Short mmCIF file of C-alpha atoms in Angstrom, two decimals:
data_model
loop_
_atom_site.label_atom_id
_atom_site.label_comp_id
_atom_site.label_asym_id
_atom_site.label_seq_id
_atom_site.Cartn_x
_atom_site.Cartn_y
_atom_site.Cartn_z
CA UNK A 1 42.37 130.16 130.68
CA UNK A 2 42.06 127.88 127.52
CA UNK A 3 44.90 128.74 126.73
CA UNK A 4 46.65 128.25 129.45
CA UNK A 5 45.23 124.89 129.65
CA UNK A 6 46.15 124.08 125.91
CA UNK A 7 49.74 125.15 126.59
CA UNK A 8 49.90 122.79 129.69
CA UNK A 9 48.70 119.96 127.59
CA UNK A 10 51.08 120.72 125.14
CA UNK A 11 53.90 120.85 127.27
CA UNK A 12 53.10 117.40 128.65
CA UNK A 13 53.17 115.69 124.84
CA UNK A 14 56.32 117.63 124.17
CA UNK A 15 57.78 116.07 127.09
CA UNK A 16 56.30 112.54 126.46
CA UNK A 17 58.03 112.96 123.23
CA UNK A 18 61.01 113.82 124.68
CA UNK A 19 61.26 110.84 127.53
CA UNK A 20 60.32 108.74 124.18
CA UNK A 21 62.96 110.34 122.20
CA UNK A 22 66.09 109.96 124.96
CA UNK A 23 64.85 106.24 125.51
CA UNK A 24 65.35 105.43 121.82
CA UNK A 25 68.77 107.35 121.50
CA UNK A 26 69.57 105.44 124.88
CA UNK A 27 68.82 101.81 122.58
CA UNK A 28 71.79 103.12 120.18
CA UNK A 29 75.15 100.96 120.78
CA UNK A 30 77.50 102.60 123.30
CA UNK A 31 80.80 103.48 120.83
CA UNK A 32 83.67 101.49 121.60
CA UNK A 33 87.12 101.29 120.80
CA UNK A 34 88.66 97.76 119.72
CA UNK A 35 91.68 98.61 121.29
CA UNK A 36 90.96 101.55 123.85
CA UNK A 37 95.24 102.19 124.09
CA UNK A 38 96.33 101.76 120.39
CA UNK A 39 99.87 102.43 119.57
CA UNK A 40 101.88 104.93 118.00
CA UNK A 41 102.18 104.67 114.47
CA UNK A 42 104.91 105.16 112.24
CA UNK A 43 107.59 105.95 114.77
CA UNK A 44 110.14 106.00 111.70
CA UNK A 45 109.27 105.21 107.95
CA UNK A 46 111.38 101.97 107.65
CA UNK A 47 112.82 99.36 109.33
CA UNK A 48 116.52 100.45 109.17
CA UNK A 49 117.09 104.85 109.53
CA UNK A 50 120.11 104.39 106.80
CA UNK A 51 122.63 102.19 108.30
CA UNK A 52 121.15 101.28 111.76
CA UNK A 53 117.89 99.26 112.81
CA UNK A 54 114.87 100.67 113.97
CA UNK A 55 112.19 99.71 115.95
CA UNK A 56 109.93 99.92 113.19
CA UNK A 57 108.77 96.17 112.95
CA UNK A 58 107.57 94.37 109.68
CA UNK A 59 103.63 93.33 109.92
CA UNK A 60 102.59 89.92 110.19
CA UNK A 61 102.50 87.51 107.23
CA UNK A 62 104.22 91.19 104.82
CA UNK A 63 107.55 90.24 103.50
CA UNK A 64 109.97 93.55 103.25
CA UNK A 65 112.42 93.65 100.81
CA UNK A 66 115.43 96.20 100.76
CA UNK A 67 117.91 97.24 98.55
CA UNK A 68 120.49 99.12 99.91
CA UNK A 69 123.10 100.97 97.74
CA UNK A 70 126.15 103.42 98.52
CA UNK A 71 128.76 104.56 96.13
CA UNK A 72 132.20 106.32 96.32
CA UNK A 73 132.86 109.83 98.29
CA UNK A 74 131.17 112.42 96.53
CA UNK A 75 134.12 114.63 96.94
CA UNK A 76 135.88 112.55 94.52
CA UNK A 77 134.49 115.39 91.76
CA UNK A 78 132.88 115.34 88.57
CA UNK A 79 135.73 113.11 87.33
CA UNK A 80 134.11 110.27 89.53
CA UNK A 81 131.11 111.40 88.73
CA UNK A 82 130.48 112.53 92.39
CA UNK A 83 131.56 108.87 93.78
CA UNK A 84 128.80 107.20 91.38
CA UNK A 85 131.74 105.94 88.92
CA UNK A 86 133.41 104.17 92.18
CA UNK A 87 132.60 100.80 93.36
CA UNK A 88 129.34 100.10 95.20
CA UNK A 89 128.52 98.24 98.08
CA UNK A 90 124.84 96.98 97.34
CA UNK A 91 123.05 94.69 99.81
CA UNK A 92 119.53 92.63 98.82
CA UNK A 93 117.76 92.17 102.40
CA UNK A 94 114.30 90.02 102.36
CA UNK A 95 112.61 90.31 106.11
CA UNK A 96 109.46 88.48 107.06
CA UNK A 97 106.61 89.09 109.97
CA UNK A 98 105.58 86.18 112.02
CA UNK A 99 104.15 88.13 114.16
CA UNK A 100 103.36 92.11 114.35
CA UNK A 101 106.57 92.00 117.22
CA UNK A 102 108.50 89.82 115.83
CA UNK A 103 110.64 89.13 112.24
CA UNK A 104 113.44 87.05 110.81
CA UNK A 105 115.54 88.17 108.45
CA UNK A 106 118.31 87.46 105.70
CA UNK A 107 120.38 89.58 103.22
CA UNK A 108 123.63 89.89 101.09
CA UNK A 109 125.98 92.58 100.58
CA UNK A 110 129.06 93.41 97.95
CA UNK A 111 131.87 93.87 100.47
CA UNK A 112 132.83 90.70 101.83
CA UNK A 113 130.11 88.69 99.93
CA UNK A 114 128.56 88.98 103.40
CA UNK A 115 125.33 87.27 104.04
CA UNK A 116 123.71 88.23 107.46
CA UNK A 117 120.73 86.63 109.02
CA UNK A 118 118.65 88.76 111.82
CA UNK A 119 115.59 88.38 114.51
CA UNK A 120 114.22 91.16 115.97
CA UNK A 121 111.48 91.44 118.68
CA UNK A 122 109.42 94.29 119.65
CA UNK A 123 109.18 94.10 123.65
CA UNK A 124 107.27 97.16 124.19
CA UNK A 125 104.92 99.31 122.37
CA UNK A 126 104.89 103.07 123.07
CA UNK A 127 101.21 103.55 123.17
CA UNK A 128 98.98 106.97 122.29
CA UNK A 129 98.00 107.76 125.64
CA UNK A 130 101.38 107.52 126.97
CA UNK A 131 100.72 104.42 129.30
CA UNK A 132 104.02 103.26 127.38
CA UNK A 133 105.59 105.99 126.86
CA UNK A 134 108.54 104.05 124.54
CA UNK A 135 109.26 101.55 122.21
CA UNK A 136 111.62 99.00 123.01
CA UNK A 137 113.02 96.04 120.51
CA UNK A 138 115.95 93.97 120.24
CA UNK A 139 117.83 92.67 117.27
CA UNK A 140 119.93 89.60 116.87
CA UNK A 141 122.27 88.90 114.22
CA UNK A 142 125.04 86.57 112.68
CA UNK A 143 126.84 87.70 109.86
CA UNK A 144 128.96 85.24 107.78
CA UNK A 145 131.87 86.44 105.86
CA UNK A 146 131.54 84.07 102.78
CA UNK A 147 134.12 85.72 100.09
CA UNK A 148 136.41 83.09 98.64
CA UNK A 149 140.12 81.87 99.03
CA UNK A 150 140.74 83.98 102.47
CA UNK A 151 142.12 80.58 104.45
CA UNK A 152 139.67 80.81 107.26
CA UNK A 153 137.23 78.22 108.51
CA UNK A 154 133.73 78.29 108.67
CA UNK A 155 133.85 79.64 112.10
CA UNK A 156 135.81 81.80 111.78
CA UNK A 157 134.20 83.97 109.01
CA UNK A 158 131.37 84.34 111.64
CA UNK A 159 130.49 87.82 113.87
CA UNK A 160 127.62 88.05 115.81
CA UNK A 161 125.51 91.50 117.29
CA UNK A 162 122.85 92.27 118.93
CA UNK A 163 121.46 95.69 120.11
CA UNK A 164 118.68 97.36 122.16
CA UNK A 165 116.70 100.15 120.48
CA UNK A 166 114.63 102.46 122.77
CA UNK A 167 112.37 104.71 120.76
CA UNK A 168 110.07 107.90 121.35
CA UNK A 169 108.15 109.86 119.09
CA UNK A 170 107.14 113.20 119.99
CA UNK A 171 104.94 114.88 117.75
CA UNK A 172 106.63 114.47 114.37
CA UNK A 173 109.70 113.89 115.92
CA UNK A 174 111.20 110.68 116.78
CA UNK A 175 114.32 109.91 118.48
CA UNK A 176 116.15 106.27 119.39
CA UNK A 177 119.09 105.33 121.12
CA UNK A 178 120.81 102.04 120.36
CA UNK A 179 123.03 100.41 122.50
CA UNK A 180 124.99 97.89 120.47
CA UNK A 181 127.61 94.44 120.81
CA UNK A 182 129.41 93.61 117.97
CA UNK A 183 131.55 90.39 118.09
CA UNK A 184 134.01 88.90 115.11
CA UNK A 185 135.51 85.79 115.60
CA UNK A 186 138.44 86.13 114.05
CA UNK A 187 139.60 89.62 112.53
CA UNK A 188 143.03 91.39 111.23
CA UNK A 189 145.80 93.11 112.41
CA UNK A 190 145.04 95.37 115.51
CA UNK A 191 141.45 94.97 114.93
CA UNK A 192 139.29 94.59 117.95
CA UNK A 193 137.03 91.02 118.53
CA UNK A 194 134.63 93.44 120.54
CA UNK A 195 132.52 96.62 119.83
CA UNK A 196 130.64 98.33 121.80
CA UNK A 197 128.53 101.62 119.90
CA UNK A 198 125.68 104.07 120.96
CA UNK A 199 123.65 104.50 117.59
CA UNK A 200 121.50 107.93 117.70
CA UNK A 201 118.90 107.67 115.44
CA UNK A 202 116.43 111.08 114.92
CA UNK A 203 113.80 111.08 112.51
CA UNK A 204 111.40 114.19 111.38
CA UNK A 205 108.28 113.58 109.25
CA UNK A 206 107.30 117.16 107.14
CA UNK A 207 104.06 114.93 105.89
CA UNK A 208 102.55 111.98 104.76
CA UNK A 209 104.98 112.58 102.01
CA UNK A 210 108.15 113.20 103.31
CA UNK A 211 110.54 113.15 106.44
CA UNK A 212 113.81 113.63 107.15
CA UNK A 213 116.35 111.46 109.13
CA UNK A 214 119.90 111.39 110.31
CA UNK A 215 121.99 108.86 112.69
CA UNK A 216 125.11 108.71 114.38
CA UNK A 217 127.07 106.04 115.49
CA UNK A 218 130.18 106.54 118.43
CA UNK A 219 132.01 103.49 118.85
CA UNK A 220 132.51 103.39 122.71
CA UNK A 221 135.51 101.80 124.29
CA UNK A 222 138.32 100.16 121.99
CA UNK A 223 137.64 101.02 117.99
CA UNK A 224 139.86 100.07 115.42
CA UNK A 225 142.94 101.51 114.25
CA UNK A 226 141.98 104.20 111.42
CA UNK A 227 138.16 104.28 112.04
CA UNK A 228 135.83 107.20 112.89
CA UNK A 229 132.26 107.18 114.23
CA UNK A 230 129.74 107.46 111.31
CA UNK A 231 127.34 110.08 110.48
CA UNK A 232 124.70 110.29 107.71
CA UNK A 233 121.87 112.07 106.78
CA UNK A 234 118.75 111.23 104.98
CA UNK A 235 115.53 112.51 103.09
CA UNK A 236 112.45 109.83 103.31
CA UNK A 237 110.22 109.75 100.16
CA UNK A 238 106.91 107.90 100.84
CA UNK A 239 105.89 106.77 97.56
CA UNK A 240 102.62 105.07 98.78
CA UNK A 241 104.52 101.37 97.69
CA UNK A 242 107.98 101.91 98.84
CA UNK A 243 109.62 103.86 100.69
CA UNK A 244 112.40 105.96 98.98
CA UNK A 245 115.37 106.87 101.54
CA UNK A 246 118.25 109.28 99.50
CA UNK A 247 121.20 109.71 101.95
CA UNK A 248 124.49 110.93 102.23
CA UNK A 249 126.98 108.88 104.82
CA UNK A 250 130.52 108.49 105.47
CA UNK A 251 130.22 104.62 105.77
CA UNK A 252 129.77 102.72 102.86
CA UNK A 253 128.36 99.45 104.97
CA UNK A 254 125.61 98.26 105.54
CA UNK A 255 124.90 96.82 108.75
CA UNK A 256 125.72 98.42 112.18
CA UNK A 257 128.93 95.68 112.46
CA UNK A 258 130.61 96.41 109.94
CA UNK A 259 129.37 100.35 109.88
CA UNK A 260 131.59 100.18 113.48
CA UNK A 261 134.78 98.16 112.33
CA UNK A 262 135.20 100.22 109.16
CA UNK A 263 134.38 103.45 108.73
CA UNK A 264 137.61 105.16 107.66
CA UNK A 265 135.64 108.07 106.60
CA UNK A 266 134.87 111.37 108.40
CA UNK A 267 131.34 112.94 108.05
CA UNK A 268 132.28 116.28 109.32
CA UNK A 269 135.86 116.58 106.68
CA UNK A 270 133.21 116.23 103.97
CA UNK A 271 134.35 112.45 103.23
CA UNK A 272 131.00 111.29 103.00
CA UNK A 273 129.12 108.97 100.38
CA UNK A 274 125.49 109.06 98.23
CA UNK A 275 123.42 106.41 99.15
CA UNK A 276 120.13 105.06 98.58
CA UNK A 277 117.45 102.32 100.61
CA UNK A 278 114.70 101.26 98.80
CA UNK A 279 112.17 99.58 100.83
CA UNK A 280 108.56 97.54 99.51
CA UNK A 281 106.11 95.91 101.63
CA UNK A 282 104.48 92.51 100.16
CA UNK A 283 101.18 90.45 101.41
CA UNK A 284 100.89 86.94 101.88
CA UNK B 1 40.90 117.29 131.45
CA UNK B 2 44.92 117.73 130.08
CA UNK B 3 45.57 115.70 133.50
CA UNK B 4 43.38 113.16 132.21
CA UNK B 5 44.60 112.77 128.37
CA UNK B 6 48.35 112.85 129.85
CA UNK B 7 47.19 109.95 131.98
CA UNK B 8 45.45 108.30 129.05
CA UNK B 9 48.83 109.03 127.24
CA UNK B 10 50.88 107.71 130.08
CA UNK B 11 48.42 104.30 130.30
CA UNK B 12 49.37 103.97 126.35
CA UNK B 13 52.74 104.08 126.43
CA UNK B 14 52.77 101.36 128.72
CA UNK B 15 50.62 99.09 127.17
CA UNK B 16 52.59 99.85 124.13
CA UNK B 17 55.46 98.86 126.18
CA UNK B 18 53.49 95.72 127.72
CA UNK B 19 52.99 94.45 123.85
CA UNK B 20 56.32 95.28 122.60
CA UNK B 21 58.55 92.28 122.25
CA UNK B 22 61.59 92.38 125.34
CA UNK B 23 64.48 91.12 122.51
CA UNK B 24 66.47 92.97 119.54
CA UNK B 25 69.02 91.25 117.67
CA UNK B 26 72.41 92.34 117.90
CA UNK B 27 76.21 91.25 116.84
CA UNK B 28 79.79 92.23 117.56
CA UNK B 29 81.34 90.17 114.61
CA UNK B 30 79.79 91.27 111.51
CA UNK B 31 82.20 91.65 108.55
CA UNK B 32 82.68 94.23 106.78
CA UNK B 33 84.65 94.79 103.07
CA UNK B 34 85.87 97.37 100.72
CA UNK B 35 87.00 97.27 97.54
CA UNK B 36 89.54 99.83 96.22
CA UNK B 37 90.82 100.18 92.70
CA UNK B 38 93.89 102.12 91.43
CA UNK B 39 94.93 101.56 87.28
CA UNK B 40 95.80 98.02 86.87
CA UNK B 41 95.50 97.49 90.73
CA UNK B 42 93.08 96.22 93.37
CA UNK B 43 93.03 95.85 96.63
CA UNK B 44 90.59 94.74 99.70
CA UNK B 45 90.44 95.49 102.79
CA UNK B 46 88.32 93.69 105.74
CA UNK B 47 87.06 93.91 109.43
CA UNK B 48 84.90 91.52 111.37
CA UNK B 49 84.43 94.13 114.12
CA UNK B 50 81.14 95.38 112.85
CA UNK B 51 79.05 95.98 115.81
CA UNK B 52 75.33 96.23 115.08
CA UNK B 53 71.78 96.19 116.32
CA UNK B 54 68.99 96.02 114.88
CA UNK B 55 65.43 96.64 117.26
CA UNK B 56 62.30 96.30 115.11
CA UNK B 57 60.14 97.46 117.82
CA UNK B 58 61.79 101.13 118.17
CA UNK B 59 61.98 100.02 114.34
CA UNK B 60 65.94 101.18 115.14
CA UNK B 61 69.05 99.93 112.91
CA UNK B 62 72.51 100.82 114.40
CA UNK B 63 75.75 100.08 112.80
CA UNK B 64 79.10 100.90 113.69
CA UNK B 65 82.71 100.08 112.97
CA UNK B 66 86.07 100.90 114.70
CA UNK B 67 88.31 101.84 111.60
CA UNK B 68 91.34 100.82 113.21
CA UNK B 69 90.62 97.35 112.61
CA UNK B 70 90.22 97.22 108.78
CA UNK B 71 93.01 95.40 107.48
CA UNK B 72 94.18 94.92 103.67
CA UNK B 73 96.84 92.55 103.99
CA UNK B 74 99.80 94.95 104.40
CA UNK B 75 100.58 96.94 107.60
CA UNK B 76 102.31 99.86 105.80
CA UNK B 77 98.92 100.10 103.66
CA UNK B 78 96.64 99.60 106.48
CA UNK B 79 98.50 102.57 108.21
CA UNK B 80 97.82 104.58 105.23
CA UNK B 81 93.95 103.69 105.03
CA UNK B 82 94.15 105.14 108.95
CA UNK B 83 95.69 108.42 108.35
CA UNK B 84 93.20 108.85 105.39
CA UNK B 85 90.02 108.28 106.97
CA UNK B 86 91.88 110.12 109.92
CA UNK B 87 90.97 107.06 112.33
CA UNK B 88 92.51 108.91 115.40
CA UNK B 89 89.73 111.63 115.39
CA UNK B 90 87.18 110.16 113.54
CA UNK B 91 87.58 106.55 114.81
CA UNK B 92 84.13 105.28 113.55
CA UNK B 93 82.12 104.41 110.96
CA UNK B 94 78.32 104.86 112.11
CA UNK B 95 75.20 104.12 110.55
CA UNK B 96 72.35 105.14 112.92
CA UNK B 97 68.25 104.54 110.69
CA UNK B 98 65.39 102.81 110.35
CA UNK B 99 63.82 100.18 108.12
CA UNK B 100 61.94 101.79 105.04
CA UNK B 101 60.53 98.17 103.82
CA UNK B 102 58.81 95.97 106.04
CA UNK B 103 60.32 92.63 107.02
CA UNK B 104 58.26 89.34 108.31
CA UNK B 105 59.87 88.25 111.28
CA UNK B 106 57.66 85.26 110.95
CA UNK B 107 59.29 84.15 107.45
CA UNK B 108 61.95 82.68 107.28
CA UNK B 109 62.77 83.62 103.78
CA UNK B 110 65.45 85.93 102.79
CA UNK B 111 63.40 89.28 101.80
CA UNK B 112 64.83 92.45 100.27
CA UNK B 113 64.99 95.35 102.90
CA UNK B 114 66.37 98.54 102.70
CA UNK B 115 67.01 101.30 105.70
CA UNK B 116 67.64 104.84 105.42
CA UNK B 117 69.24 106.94 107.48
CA UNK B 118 72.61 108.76 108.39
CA UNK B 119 76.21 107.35 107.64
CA UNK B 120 78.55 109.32 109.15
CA UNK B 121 82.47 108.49 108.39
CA UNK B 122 85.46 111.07 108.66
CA UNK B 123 83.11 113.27 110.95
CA UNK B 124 80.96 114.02 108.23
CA UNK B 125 77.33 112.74 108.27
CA UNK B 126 75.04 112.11 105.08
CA UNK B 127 71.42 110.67 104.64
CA UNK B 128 71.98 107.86 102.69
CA UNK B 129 69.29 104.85 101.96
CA UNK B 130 70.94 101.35 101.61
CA UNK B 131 69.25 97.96 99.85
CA UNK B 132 69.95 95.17 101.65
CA UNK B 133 68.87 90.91 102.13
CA UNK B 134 67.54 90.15 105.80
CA UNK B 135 66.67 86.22 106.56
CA UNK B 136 65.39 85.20 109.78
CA UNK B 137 67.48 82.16 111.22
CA UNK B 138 65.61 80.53 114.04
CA UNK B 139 67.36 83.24 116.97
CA UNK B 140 69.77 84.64 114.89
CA UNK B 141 68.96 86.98 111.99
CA UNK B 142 71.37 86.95 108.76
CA UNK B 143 72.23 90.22 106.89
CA UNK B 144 74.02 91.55 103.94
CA UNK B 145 74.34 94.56 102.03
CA UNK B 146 75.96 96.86 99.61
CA UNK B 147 76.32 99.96 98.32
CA UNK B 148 79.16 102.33 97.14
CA UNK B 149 80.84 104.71 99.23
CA UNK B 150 81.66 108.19 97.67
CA UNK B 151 84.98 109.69 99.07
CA UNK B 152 84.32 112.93 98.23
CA UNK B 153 81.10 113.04 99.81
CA UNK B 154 82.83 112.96 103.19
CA UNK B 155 85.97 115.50 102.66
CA UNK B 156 88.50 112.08 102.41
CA UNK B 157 91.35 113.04 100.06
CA UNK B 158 92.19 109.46 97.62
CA UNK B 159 95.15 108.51 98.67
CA UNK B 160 97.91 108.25 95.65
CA UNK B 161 100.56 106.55 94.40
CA UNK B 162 102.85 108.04 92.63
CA UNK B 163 100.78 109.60 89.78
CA UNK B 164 97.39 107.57 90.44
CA UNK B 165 94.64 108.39 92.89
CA UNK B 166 92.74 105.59 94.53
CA UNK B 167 89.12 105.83 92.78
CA UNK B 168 86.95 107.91 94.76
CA UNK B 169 84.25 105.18 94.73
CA UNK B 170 84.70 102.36 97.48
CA UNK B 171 82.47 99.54 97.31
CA UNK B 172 81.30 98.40 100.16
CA UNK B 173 80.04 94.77 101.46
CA UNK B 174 78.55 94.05 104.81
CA UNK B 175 77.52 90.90 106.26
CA UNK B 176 76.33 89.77 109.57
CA UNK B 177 74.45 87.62 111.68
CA UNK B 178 72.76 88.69 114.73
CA UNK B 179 71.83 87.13 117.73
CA UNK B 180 68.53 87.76 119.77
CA UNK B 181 69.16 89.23 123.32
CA UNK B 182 67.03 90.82 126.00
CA UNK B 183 66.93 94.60 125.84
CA UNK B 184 67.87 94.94 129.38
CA UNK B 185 71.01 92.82 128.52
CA UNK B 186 72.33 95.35 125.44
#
């Protein structure tokens, strides 16, 4: 009977305890998100796949600087040293975040002495939970042809472009499809003012380390005489600091205008080019 | 009789209850810091998302911190930090303890303090004990501390670059000032 009456008592301490012991775990903060739908990350590892834009947008107040290089057709033999010994199209791009949607941006390329200046603006963020299930941005740029002694105004050295990129990632995939204007002012020959393209651009990341990427862009409609959409391939090389992107590519520009009005160069004949982006992030 | 001493129980726990005081102090906006050294490099990262509480009746200290809001200055690196620490399954920082020291709510002098209890970061928890300053500020109550953060402790891989690791040690700074609030209100 004692104890029975013992255990009884016991039982009611124990479960004292225990209302005491859920009210102070009750007192703990409630765990929070800051953001309860944050966004994908790192749809593709830089802000242009080799040739073409993506909608991976520079950060607010970072500065990213690019150096784009691609050299002569690698099927030009040892005797070219694999297209290193030809001529090289290099462009020096600087682009800078105002906002975590939205940068400007200005750079300078070989061919033509071109020097192009871009926006871009990230409308919509595909989001983890899938509530957005895409990423949407849209570039703006104006190119200016400034190599000397040609005869042509101001005005007419000018092009303008602009494009849509829709992105998803799926896993470690990611995929985009860029609609894209391209407008010259004045150009040669049979040349077309207008160009319309579709850019593919496909991404695969192997690790933190690593991904692979390739991108493909159709001209639709009217192309010029002698041109052929462009393919390339590339492998990604995340350094930690930059970002390392080794490619091969049959176009030896480097912006999607220019990548549509003169690729003479066919991807799938094995007429296709070593290239290399380097890309490094600064704080201010 | 055990009818009687639960009762007796019961009757204390609710005078306990009538003598406790009805307020903790609690913030949403406490900064937090770490400090990260490679060779020849170092970097810092910051949040002021540090939610806290601190109840010296349940004599309770809570801390916690949303990872994905540290930021070191570059979005590429902050992404990094994220996939490190793993941020989309293990998206908090937590220290849950108590106060080991005693603290003078009636002084308004900054005192020494230090808590112990468990840290738990990349879903792996340790009992840690943490020296700190506490200074009562009319309503609000001011607090810092520091203390260095072992990576290894809690399974996180330094990140690298190129040939360097990130040193394994992190030091961390926290600062905060909390604001009184009814219980029933937290």
């Amino acid at each position: 009977m004692n104890v029975c009456k013992f255990a009884n008592f016991g039982f009611t301490v124990f479960f004292l305890h225990l209302v005491l012991l859920v009210e102070s775990m009750n007192a703990q903060l409630p765990r929070e998100r800051a953001d309860a739908d944050p966004p994908v990350d790192r749809l593709f590892w830089a802000s242009y796949s080799i040739g073409i834009s993506t909608v991976e947008s520079v950060s607010a107040r970072n500065l990213n600087s690019t150096v784009k290089h691609t050299f002569g057709l690698v099927d030009g033999g040892i005797d070219h040293f694999f297209g290193l010994d030809d001529g090289a199209n290099t462009r020096l791009g600087l682009e800078y975040g105002f906002h975590d949607r939205f940068s400007m941006g200005i750079g300078r390329m070989t061919f033509n002495k071109l020097v192009d200046m871009h926006a871009k603006y990230n409308i919509l963020r595909q989001t983890v939970s899938g509530s957005t299930p895409v990423e949407l941005a849209v570039k703006t740029s104006v190119g200016i042809n400034t190599f000397p002694g040609t005869g042509r105004d101001f005005s007419e050295r000018l092009n303008y472009f602009v494009s849509v990129m829709i992105a998803r990632k799926m896993g470690n995939f990611s995929l985009q499809a860029t609609p894209m204007y391209a407008h010259f002012n004045r150009v040669s020959g049979n040349n077309e003012k207008q160009l319309f393209g579709l850019g593919i651009v496909a991404g695969l990341a192997l690790n933190d380390r690593f991904s692979l990427g390739a991108e493909y862009l159709p001209v639709i409609g009217d192309r010029n005489p002698g041109t052929y959409d462009t393919a390339a391939v590339t492998l990604n090389i995340d350094t930690g600091g930059h970002i390392f992107q080794l490619f091969f590519t049959s176009s030896q520009w480097h912006n999607e205008s220019f990548i549509m009005a003169n690729n003479r160069d066919r991807f799938w004949e094995g007429e296709f080019r070593f290239g290399f982006n380097i890309h490094r992030v600064f704080g201010f | 009789m055990n009818i009687l001493l639960s009762l007796i129980i019961l009757l204390f726990c609710g005078v306990c209850d009538d003598v406790r005081q009805d307020v903790a102090y609690i913030t949403d906006s406490g900064h937090v810091e770490f400090t990260s050294r490679v060779p020849l490099h170092t970097f810092t990262g910051s949040s002021d998302h540090l939610h806290g509480l601190i109840d010296f009746d349940e004599n309770l200290v809570d801390f916690y911190l949303d990872l994905s809001t540290l930021k070191s200055g570059i979005g590429r690196r902050d992404r990094d930090i994220y996939r490190t620490l793993n941020v989309d399954d293990y998206p908090f920082a937590e220290f849950t303890g108590t106060l080991s020291t005693s603290f003078d709510q009636n002084s308004s002098e900054t005192q020494q303090v230090e808590v112990q209890g468990e840290f738990t970061i990349h879903g792996v928890t340790r009992n840690v004990t943490i020296q700190g300053t506490m200074q009562k500020q009319g309503e609000e109550l001011y607090l810092t501390a520091e203390w260095i953060l072992n990576l290894e402790d809690y399974d996180i891989e330094p990140p690298g670059i190129l040939f360097y690791r990130v040193n394994e040690e992190q030091e961390l700074r926290i600062e905060a000032t909390l604001n009184s609030a009814p219980k029933e209100e937290i």
